[in-house]
Coordinates of C-alpha atoms in Angstrom, one line a residue:
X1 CA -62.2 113.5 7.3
X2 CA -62.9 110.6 5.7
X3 CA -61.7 111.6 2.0
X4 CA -58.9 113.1 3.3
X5 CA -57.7 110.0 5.1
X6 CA -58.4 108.2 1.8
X7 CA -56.1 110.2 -0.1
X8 CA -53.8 109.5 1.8
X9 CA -53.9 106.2 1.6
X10 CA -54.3 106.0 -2.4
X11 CA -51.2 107.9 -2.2
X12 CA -49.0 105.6 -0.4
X13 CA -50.7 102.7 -2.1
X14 CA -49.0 104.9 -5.1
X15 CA -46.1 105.8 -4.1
X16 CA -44.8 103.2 -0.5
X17 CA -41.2 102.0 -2.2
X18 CA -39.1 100.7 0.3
X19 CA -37.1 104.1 0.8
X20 CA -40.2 105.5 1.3
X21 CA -42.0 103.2 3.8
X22 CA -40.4 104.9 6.6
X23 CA -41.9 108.4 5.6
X24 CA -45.3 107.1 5.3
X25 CA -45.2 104.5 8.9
X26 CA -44.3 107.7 10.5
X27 CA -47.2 109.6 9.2
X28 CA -49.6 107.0 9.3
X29 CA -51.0 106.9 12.8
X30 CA -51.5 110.8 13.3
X31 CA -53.3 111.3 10.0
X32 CA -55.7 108.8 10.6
X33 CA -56.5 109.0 14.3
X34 CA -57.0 112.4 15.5
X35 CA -55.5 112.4 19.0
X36 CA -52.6 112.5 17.7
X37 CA -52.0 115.6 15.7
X38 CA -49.7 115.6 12.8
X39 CA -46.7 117.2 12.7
X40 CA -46.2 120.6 10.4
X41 CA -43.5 118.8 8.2
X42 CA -45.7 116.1 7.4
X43 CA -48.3 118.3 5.9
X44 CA -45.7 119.7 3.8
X45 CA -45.0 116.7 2.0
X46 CA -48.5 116.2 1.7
X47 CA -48.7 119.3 -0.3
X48 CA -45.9 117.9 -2.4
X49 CA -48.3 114.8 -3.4
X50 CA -51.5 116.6 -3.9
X51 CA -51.3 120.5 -5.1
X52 CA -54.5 121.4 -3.8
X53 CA -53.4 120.5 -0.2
X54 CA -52.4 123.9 2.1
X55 CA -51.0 123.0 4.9
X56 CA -51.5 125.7 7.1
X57 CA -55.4 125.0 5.8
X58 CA -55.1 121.7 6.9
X59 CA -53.6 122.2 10.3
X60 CA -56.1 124.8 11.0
X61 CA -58.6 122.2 10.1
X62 CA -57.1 119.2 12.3
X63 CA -56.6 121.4 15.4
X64 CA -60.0 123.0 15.6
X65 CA -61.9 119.5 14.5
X66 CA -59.5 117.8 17.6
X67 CA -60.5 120.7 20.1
X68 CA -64.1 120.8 19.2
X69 CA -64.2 117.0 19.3
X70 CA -62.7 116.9 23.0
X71 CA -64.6 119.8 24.3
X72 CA -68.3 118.0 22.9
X73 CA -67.1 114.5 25.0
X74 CA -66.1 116.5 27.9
X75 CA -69.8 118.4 27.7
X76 CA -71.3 114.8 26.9
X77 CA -70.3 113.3 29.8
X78 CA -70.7 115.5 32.1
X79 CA -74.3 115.4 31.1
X80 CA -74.8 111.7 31.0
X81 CA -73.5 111.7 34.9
X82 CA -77.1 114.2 35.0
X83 CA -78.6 111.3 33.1
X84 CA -79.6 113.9 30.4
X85 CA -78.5 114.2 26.6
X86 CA -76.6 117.0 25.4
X87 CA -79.2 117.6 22.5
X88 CA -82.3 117.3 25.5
X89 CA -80.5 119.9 27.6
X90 CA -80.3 122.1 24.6
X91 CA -84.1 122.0 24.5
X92 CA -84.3 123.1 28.2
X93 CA -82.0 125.5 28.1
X94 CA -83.5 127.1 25.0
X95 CA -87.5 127.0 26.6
X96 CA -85.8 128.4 29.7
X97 CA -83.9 131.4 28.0
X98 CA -87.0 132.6 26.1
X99 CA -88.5 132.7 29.6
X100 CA -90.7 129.8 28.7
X101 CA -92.8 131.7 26.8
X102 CA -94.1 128.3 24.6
X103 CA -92.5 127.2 21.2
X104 CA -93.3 125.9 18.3
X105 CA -91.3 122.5 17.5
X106 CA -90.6 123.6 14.2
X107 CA -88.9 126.5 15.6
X108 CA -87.5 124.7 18.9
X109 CA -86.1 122.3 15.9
X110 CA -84.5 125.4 13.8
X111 CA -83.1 127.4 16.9
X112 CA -81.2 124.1 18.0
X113 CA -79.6 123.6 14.9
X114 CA -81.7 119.8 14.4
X115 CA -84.4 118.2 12.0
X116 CA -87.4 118.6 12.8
X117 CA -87.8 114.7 13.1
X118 CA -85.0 114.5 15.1
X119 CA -86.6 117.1 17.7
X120 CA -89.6 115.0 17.7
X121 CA -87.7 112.3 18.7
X122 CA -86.2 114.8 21.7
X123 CA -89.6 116.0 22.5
X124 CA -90.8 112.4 23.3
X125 CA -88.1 111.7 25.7
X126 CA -88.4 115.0 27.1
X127 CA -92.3 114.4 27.6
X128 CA -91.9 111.0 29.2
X129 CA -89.6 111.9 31.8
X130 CA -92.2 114.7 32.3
X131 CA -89.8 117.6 32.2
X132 CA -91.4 119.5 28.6
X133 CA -95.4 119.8 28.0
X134 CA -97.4 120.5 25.0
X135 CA -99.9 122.9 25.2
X136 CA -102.8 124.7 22.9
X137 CA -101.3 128.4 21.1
X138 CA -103.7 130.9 22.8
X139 CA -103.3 132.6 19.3
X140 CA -104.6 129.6 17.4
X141 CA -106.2 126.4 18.9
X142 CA -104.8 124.4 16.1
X143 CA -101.4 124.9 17.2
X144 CA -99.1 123.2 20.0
X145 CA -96.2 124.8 21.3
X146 CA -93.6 123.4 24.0
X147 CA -93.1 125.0 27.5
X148 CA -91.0 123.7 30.0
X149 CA -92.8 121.7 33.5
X150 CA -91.9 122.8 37.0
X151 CA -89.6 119.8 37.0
X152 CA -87.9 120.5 33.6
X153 CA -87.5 124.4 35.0
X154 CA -85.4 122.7 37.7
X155 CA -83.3 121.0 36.1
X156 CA -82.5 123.7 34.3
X157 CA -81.7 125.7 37.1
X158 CA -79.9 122.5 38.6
X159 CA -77.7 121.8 35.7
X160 CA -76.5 125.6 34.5
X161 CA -74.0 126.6 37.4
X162 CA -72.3 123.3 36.9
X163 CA -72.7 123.9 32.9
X164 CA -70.9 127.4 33.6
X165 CA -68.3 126.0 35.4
X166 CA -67.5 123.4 32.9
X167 CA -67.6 125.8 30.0
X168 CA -65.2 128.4 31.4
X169 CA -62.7 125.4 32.5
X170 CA -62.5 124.8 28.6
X171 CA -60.3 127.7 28.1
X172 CA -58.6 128.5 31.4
X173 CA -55.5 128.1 29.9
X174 CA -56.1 131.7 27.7
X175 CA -56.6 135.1 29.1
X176 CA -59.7 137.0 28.7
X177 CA -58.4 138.8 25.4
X178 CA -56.9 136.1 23.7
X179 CA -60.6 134.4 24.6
X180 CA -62.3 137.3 22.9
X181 CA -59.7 137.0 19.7
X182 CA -60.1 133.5 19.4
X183 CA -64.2 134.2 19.5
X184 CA -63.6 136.5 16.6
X185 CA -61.8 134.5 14.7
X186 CA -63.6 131.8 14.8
X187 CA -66.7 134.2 14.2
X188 CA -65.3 134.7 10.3
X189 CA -65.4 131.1 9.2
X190 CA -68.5 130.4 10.3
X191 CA -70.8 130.9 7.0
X192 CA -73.3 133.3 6.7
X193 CA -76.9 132.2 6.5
X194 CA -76.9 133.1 2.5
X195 CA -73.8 131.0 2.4
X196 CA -75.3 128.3 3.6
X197 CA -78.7 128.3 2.0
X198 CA -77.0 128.8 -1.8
X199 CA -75.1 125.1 -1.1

């Protein structure tokens, strides 16, 4: 985001004559602050500055990177009235859906999408407000895996129907196919795992 609003600042830098200023004013705010969307026509003369600019590309970019951004401050908050973090409640829900079986925290750290020293960091917080424990593999003494406490079970159980709720008020506004489309689309531009371990 942020070398795209540079370029568009080098550009009008470039190119802001006076019969131009009015152009660029009215673009200004939308492209840099994402609450306000840009309109279509103003990514069309983008593409007449820089070649490699496609609008519909870039629109498609803007909208999803507005609606993902409101939906994760929505989420966020609602936890933070729990007085739990988005990325600890990840951690509990993920213990609680493989039935609390135990995990490793390298693999806690992998299925949650974090660093490992970032779930460390989690697992602290987690352990201090005694909802996660650590305890000895059955399979191999040497190894710790995390299971969830009957306090951290809980919450879990505490938090979900209000998560549910939350979750299905993010697309009320679509019907249940056009839910299933949008899935699917937004299913082909997610990478594939070789696509993201060659970059």
């Amino acid at each position: 985001m942020f070398a795209f609003v540079l370029a568009i600042w080098q550009a009008k830098v470039r190119l802001a004559v006076k019969a131009q200023a009015p152009y660029y004013r009215s673009m200004e705010r939308p492209l840099i602050y994402l609450k306000d969307l840009p309109k279509y026509e103003c990514l069309l003369r983008l593409a007449d500055l820089y070649p490699q600019a496609q609008p519909d590309a870039i629109e498609c970019y803007l909208v999803l990177l507005h609606l993902v951004n409101g939906w994760v401050q929505t989420v966020e908050r609602s936890f933070a009235r729990k007085g739990i973090s988005r990325g600890k409640f990840s951690v509990l829900a993920t213990l609680w859906w493989r039935e609390n079986k135990g995990i490793r925290p390298s693999q806690l750290a992998d299925m949650c999408g974090v660093t490992r020293a970032t779930m460390t960091g989690l697992l602290i917080g987690l352990q201090r407000s005694g909802l996660v424990r650590r305890v000895r593999s059955r399979e191999d003494r040497r190894v710790h895996t995390i299971e969830l406490t009957p306090r951290g079970l809980q919450l879990v159980k505490t938090i979900l129907p209000g998560y549910y709720r939350l979750v299905a008020s993010l697309t009320q506004a679509l019907g249940a196919d056009k839910k299933r489309t949008l899935a699917k689309l937004a299913r082909d531009l997610l990478p594939s795992r070789d696509n993201s371990a060659r970059k």
